[in-house]
XYZ file of N, CA and C in Angstrom:
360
model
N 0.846 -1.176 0.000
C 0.000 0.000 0.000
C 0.890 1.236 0.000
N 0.495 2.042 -1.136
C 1.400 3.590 -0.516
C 0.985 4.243 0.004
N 1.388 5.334 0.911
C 1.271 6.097 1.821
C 0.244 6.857 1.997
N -0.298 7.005 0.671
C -1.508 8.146 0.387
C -2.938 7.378 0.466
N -2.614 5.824 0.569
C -3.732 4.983 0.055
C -4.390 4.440 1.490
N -5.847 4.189 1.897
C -6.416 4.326 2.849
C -6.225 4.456 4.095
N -5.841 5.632 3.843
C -4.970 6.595 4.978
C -6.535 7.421 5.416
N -7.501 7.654 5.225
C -8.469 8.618 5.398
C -8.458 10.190 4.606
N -8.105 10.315 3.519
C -8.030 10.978 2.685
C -8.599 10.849 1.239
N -9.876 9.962 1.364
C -10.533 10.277 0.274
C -9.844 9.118 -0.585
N -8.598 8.241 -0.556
C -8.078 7.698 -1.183
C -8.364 5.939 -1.041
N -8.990 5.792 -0.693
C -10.025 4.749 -0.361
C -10.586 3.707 -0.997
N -10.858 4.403 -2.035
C -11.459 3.585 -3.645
C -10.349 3.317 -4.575
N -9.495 4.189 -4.326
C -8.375 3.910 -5.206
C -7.699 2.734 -5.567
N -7.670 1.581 -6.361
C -6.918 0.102 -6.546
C -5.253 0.391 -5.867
N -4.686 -0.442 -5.639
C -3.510 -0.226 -5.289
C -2.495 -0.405 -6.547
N -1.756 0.376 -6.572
C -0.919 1.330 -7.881
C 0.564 -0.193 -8.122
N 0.295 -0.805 -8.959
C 1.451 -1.473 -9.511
C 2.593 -0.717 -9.839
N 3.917 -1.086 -8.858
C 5.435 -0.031 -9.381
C 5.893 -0.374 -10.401
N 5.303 -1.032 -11.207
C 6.188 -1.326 -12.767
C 5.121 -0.392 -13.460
N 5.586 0.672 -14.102
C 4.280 1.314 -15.384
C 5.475 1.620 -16.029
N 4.779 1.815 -17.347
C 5.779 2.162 -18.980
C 5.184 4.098 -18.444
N 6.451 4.669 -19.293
C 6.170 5.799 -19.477
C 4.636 6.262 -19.988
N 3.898 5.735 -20.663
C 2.791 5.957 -21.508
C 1.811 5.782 -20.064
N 1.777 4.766 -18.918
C 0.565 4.861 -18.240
C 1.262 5.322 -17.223
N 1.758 6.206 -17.128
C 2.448 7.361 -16.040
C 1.993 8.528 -16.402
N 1.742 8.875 -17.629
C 1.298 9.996 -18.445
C 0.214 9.669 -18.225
N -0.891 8.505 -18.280
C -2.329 8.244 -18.815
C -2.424 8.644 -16.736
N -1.708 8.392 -16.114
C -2.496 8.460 -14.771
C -1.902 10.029 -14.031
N -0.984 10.321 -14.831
C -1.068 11.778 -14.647
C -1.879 12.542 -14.903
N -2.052 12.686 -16.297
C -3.288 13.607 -16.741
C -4.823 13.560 -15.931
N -5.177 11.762 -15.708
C -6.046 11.907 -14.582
C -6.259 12.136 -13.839
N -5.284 12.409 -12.753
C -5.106 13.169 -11.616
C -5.553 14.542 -12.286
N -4.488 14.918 -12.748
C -4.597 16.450 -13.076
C -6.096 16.760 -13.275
N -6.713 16.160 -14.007
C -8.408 16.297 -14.796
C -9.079 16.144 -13.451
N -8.843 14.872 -12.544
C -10.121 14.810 -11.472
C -9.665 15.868 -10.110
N -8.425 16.259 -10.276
C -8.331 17.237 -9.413
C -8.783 18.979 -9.667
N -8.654 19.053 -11.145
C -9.386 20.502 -11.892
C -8.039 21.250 -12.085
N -6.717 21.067 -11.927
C -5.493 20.915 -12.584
C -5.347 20.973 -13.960
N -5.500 21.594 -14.624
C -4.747 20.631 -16.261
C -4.048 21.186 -17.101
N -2.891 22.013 -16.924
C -2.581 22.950 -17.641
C -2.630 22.784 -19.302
N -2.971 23.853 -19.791
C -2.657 23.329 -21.666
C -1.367 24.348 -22.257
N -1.000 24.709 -21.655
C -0.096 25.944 -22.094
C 1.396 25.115 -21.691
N 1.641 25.225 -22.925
C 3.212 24.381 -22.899
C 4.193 25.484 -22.361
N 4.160 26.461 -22.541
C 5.073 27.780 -21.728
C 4.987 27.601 -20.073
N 3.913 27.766 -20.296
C 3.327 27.269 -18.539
C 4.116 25.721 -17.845
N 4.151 24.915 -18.560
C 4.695 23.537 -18.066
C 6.035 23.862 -18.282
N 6.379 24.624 -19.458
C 7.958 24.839 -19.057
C 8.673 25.201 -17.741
N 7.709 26.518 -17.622
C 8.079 27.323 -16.518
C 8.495 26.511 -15.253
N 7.277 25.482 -15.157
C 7.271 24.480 -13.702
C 8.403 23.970 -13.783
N 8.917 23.572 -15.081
C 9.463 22.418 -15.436
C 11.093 23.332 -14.907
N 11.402 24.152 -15.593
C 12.182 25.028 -14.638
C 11.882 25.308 -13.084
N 11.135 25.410 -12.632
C 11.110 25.887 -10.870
C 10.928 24.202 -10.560
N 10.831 23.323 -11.164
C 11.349 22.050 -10.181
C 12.696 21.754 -10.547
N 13.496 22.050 -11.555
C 14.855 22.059 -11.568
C 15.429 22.358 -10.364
N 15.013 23.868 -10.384
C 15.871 24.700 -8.888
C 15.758 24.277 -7.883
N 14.418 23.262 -7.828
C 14.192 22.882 -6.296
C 15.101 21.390 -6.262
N 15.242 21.196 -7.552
C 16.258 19.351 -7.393
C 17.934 20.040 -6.965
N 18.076 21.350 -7.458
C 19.288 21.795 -7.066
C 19.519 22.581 -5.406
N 18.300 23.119 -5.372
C 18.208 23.196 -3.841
C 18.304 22.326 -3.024
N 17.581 21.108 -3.453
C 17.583 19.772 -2.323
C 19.285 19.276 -2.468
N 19.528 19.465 -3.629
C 21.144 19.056 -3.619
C 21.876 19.733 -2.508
N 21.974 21.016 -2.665
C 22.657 22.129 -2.620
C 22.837 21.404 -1.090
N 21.595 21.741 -0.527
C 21.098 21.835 0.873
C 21.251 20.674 1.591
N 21.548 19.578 1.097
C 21.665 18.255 1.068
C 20.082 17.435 1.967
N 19.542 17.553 1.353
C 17.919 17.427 2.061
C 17.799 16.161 1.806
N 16.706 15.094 2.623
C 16.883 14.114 2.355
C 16.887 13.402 1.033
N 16.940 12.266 1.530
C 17.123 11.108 0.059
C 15.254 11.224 -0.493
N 14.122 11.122 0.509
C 12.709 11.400 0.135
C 12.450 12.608 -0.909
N 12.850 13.832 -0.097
C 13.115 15.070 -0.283
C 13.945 14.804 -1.414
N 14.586 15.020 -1.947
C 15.131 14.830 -3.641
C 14.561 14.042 -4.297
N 14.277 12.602 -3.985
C 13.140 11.895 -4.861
C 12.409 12.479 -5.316
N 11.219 13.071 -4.147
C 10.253 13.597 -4.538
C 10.411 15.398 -5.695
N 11.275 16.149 -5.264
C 11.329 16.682 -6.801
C 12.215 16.190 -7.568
N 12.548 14.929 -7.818
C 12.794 14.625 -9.222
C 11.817 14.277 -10.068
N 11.243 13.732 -9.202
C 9.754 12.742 -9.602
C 8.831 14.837 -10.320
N 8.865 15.358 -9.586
C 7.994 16.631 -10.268
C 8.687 17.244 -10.912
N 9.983 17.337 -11.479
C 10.470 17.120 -12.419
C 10.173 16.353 -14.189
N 10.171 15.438 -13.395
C 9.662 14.142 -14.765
C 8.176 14.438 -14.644
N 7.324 14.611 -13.470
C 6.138 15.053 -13.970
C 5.726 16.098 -14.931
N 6.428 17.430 -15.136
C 6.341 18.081 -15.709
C 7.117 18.084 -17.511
N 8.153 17.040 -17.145
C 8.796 16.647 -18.592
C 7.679 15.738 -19.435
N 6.769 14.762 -18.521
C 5.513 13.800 -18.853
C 4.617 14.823 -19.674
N 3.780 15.524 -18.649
C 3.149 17.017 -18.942
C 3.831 17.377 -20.485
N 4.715 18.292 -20.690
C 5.040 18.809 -21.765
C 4.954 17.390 -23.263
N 5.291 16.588 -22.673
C 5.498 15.286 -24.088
C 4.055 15.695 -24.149
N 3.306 14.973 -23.066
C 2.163 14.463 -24.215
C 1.127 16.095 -24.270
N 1.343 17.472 -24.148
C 1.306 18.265 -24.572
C 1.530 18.334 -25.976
N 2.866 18.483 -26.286
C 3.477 17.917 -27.841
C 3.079 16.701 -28.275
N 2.732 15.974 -27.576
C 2.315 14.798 -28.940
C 3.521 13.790 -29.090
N 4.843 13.986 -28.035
C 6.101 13.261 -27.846
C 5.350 11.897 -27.560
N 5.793 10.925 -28.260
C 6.024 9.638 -27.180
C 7.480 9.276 -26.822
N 7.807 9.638 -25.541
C 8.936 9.203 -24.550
C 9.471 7.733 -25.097
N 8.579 7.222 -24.909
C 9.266 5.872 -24.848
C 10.063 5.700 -26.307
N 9.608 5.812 -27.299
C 9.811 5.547 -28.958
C 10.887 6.460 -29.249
N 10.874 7.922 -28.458
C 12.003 9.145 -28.690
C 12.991 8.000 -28.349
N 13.236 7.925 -27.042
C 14.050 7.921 -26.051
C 15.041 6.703 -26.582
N 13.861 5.202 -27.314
C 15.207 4.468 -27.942
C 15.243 4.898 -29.213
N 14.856 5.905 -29.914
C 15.351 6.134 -31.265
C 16.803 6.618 -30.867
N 16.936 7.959 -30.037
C 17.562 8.481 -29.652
C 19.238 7.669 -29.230
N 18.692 6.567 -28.066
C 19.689 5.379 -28.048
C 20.399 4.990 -29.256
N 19.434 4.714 -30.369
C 20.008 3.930 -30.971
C 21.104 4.918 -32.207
N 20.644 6.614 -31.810
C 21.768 7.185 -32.740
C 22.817 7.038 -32.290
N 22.212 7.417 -30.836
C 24.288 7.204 -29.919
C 24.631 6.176 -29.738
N 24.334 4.955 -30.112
C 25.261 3.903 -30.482
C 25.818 3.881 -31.419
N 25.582 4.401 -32.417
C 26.077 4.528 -33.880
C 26.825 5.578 -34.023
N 26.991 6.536 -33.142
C 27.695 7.895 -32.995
C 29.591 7.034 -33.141
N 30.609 7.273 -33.645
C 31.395 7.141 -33.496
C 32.069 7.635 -32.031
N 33.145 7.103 -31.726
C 33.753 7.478 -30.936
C 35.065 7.681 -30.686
N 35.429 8.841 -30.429
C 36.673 9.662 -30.579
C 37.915 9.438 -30.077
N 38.066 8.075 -29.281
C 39.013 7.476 -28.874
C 38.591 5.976 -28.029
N 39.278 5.152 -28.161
C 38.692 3.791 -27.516
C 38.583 4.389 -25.811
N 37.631 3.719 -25.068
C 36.925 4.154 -23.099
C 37.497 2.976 -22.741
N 38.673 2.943 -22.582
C 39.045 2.187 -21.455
C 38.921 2.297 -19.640
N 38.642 3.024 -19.739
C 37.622 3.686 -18.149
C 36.942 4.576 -18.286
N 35.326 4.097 -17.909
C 34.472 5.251 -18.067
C 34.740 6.849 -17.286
N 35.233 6.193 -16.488
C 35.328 8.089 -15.568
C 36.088 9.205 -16.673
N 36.906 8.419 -17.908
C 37.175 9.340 -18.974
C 36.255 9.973 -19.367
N 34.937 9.770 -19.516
C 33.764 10.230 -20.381
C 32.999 10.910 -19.353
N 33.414 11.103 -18.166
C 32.814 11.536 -16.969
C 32.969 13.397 -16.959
């Protein structure tokens, strides 16, 4: 059970949330939230913006060295807002992300990595 789930908060009815989801039903249960909460931004400027002020806060929690929760949790609103903007655009994550892979495997490389911390 997670934390939020029949705790007395209305969260009650809710099925209990499987930790394996593909990018695509992370997005499909984001947007629902967003919709049944009255949330929904459509303005991709707008999701940028967030998408910037949860940066600062993943660098604040750094900075500040705040917990291990505390950084999770804005990374996670982070990627919420990177989710947000895809399917704004019409991105699918998942299909980018190994096209993308599969250029930089094919990318040459500029000297043989005999230890990664070279590329570091």
């Amino acid at each position: 059970m997670l934390p939020c789930q029949g705790r007395g908060r209305g969260f009650e009815s809710l099925p209990p949330l499987p930790m394996s989801k593909t990018i695509k039903q992370l997005q499909e249960m984001m947007v629902g939230q967003l919709k049944r909460r009255g949330f929904y931004p459509k303005d991709d400027k707008e999701v940028l913006l967030r998408l910037g002020e949860e940066m600062g806060e993943v660098f604040e929690a750094v900075r500040e060295r705040q917990s291990f929760d505390d950084l999770s949790h804005e990374v996670v609103d982070v990627f919420w807002n990177l989710l947000r903007f895809c399917e704004l655009k019409g991105i699918n994550l998942e299909k980018s992300f190994m096209e993308k892979y599969e250029i930089n495997e094919k990318r040459p490389l500029e000297k043989e990595v005999k230890d990664i911390s070279e590329n570091a």
